[in-house]
CSV table of C-alpha atoms in Angstrom, one decimal:
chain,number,residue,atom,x,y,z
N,133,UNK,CA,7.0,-6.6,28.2
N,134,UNK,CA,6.0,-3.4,26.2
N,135,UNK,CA,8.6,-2.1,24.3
N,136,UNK,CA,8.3,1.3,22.3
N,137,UNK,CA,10.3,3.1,19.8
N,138,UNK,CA,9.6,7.1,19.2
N,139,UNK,CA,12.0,9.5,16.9
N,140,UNK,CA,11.1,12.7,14.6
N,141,UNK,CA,10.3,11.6,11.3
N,142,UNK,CA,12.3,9.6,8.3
N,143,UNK,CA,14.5,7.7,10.9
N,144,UNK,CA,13.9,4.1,10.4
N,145,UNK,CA,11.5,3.2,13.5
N,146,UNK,CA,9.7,0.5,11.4
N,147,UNK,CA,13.1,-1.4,10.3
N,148,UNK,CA,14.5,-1.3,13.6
N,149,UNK,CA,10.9,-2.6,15.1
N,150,UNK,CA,11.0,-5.5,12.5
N,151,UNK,CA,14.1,-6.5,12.9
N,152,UNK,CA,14.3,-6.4,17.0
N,153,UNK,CA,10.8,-8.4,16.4
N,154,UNK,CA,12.3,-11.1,14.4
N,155,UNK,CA,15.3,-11.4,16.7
N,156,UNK,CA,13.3,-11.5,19.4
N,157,UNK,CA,10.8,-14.5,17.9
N,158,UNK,CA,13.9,-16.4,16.9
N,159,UNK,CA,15.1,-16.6,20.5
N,160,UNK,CA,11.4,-18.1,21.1
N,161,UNK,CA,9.2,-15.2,22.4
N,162,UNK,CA,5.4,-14.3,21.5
N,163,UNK,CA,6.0,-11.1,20.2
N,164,UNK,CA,3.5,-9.6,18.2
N,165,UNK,CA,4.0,-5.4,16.8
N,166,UNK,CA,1.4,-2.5,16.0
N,167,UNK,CA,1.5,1.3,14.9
N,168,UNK,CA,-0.1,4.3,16.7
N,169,UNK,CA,-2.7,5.4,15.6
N,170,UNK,CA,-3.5,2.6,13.7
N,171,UNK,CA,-3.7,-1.0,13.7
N,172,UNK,CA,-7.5,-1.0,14.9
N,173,UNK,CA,-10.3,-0.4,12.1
N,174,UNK,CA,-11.2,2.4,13.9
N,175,UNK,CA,-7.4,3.6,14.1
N,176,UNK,CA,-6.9,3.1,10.7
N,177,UNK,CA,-10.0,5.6,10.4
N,178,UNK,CA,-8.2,8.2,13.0
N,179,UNK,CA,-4.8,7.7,11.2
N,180,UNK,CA,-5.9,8.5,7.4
N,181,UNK,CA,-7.6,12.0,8.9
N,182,UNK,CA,-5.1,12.9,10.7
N,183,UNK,CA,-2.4,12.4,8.4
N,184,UNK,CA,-4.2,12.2,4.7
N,185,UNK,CA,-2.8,15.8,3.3
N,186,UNK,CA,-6.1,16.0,1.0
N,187,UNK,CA,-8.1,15.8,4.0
N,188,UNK,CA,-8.6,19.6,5.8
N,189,UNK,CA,-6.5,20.4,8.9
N,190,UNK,CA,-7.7,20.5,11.8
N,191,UNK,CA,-7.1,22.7,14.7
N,192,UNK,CA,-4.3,21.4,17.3
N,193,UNK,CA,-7.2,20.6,20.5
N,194,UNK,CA,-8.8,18.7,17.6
N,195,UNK,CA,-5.6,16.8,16.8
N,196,UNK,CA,-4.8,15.7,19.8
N,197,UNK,CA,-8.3,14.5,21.2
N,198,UNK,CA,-8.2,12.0,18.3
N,199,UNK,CA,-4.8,10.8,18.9
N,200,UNK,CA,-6.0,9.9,22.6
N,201,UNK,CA,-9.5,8.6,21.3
N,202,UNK,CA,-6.9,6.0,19.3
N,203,UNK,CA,-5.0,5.6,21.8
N,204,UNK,CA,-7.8,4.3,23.9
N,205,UNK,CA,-8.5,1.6,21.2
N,206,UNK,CA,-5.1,0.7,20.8
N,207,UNK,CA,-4.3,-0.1,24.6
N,208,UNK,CA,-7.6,-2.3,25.0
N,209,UNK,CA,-7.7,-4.4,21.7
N,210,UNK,CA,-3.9,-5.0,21.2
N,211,UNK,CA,-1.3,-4.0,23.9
N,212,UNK,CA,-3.3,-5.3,27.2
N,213,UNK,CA,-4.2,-9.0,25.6
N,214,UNK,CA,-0.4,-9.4,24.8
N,215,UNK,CA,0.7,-7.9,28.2
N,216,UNK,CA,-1.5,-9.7,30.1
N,217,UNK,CA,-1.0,-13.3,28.6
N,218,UNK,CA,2.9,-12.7,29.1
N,219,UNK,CA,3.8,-11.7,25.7
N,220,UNK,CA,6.0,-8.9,23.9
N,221,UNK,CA,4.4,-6.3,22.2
N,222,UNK,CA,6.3,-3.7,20.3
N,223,UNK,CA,5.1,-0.7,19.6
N,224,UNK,CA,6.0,2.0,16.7
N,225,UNK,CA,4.6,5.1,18.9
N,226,UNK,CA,3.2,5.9,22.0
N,227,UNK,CA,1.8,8.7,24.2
N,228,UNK,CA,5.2,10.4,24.4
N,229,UNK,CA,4.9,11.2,20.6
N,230,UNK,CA,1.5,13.0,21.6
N,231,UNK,CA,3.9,15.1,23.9
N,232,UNK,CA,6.2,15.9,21.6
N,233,UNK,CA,4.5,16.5,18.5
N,234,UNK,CA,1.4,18.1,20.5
N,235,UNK,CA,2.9,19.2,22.9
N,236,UNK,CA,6.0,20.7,22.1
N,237,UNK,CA,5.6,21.0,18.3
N,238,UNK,CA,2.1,22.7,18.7
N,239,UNK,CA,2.3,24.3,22.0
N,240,UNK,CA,-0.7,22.3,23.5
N,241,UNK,CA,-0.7,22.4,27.7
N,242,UNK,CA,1.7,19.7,28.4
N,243,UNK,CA,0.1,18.9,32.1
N,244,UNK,CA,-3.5,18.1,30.2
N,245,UNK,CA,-1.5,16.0,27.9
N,246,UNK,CA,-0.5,13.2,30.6
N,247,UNK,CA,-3.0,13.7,32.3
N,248,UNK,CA,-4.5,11.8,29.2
N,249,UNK,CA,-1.9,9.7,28.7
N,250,UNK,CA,-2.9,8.5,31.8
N,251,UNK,CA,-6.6,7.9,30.9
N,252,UNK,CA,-6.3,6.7,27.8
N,253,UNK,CA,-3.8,3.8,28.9
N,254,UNK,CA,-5.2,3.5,32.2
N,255,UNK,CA,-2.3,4.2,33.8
N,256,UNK,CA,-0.2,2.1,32.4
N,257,UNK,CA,2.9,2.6,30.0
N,258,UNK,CA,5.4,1.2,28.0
N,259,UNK,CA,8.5,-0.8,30.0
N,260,UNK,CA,11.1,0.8,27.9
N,261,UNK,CA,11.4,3.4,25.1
N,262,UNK,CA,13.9,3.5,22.3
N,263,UNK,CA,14.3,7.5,21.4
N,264,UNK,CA,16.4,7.2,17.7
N,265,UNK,CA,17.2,10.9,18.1
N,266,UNK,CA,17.5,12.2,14.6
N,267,UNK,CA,18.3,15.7,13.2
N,268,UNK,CA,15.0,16.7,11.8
N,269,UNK,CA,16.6,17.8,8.4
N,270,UNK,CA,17.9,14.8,7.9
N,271,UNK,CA,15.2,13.1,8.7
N,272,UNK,CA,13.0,15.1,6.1
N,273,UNK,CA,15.4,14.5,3.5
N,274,UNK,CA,15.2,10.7,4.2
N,275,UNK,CA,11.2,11.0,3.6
N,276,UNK,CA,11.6,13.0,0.8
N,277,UNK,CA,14.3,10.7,-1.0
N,278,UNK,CA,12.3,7.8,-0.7
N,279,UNK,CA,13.1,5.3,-3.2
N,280,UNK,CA,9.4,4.4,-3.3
N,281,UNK,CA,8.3,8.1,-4.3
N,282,UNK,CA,6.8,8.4,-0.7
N,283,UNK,CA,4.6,11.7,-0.5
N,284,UNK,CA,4.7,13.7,2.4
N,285,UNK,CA,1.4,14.0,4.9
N,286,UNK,CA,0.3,16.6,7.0
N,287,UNK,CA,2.7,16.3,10.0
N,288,UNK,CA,5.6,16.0,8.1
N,289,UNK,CA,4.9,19.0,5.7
N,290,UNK,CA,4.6,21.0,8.9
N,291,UNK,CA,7.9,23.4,8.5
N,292,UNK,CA,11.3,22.6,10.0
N,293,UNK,CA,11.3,25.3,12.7
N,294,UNK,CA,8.0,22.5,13.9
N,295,UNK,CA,10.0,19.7,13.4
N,296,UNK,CA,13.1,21.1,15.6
N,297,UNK,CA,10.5,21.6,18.6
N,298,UNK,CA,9.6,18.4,17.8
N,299,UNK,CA,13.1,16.9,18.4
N,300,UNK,CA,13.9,19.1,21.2
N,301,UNK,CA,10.7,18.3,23.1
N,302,UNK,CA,12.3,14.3,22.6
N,303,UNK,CA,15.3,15.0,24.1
N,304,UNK,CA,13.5,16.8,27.1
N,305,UNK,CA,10.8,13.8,27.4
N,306,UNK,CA,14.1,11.3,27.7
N,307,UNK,CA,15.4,13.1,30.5
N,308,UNK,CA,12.6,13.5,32.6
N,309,UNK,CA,12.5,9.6,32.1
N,310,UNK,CA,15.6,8.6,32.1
N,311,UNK,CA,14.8,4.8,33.6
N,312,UNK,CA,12.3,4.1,31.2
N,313,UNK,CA,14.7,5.7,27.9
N,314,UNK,CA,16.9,4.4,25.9
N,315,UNK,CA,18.7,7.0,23.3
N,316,UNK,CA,20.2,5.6,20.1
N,317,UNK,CA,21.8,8.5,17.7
N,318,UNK,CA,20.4,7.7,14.3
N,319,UNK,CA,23.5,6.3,11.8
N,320,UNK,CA,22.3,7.2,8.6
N,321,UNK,CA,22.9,4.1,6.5
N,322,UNK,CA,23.8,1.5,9.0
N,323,UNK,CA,20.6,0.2,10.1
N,324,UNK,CA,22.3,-3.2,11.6
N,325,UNK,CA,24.5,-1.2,13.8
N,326,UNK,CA,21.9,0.4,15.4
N,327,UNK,CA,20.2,-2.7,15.6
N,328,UNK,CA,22.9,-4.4,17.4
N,329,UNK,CA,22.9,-1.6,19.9
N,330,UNK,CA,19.1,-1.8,20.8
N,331,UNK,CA,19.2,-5.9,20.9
N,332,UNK,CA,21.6,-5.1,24.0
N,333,UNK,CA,19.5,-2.7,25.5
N,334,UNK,CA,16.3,-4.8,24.8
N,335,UNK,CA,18.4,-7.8,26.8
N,336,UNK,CA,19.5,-5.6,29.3
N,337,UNK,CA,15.9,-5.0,30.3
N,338,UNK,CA,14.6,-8.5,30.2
N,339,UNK,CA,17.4,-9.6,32.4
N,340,UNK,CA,17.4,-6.8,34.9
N,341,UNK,CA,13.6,-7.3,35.2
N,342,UNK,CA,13.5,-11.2,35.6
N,343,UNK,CA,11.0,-11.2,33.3
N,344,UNK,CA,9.5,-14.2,32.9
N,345,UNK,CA,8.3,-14.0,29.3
N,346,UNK,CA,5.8,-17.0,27.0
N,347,UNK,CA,7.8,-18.6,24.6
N,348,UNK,CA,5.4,-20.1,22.9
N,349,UNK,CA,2.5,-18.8,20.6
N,350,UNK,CA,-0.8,-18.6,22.5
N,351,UNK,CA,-2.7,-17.2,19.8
């Protein structure tokens, strides 16, 4: 089972992902999590340029080839092994971000962008996607607020008017997917609400699908 979470920026995807992770490990599944881009070296490499604010920027095209170039890494060295040995894999991003930050956010030719969706995961895709759908402002202000004196990088110093298409170019992706989204509204300060919300959902799916899932580490 591939489960992925997507939202605008400064709504809590990696506390939801960790706790929905350790939930799901306590009720005995092989679950293991990863970021994209990221988690690969070369990732990791893709990540820091694309997001390191004393790095230059780089022109949209640009931008988006390397997110698929990541991408590619991604699917082959840590989704498929899970997915094909029966596991969960949770992911903090996906393709649909591509969409909607590329996309939407920069304009970019939607069509060419699944098309290389498409390619780069050949062809296939996460089971189900939790959307938190966040109001971009008060997702900025979340960043900014940071207890741990977090800087802002290059996507998210983009100006609001970027981040709204952003958001709006989520709620359009849900809907042309509707069986394959789940939309949580962000509850600012009540993580374990929210949490409670996309356990059920996350259930839901595993029953409705019959899945028949390892519980046991096979690493």
């Amino acid at each position: 089972l591939w489960i992925n979470f997507e939202s605008g920026d400064g709504a809590g995807k990696g506390t939801q992902i960790k706790l929905l992770a350790e939930y799901l490990k306590q009720k005995g599944f092989f679950v293991e999590t990863g970021r994209e881009p990221g988690q690969t070296a070369f990732g990791e490499y893709i990540r820091k340029v694309l997001q390191d604010p004393s790095l230059p920027a780089l022109l949209p095209k640009t931008e988006l080839l390397l997110y698929v170039a990541s991408g590619i890494e991604f699917i082959e060295q840590k989704v498929k092994p899970i997915l094909q040995k029966g596991g969960i894999f949770i992911s903090d991003r996906w393709r649909y971000s591509t969409k909607a930050y590329q996309g939407y956010g920069l304009g970019l030719d939607l069509e060419i962008i699944d098309k290389l969706t498409h390619f780069s995961g050949d062809g296939i895709c996460p089971d189900i996607n939790v959307l938190i759908d966040i109001e971009p402002e008060i997702g900025l202000d979340n960043i900014s607020g940071n207890e741990f004196g977090h800087k802002l990088d290059k996507i998210e110093q983009r100006g609001i008017d970027y981040h709204r298409k952003v958001n709006e170019g989520y709620r359009k992706i849900a809907l042309e997917n509707k069986e394959r989204f789940f939309v949580l509204s962000y509850i600012p300060g009540k993580p374990l609400e929210m949490q409670e919300q996309i356990r059920k959902e996350i259930e839901n799916c595993i029953n409705q699908h019959g899945l028949n899932l390892l519980k046991h580490d096979f690493s």
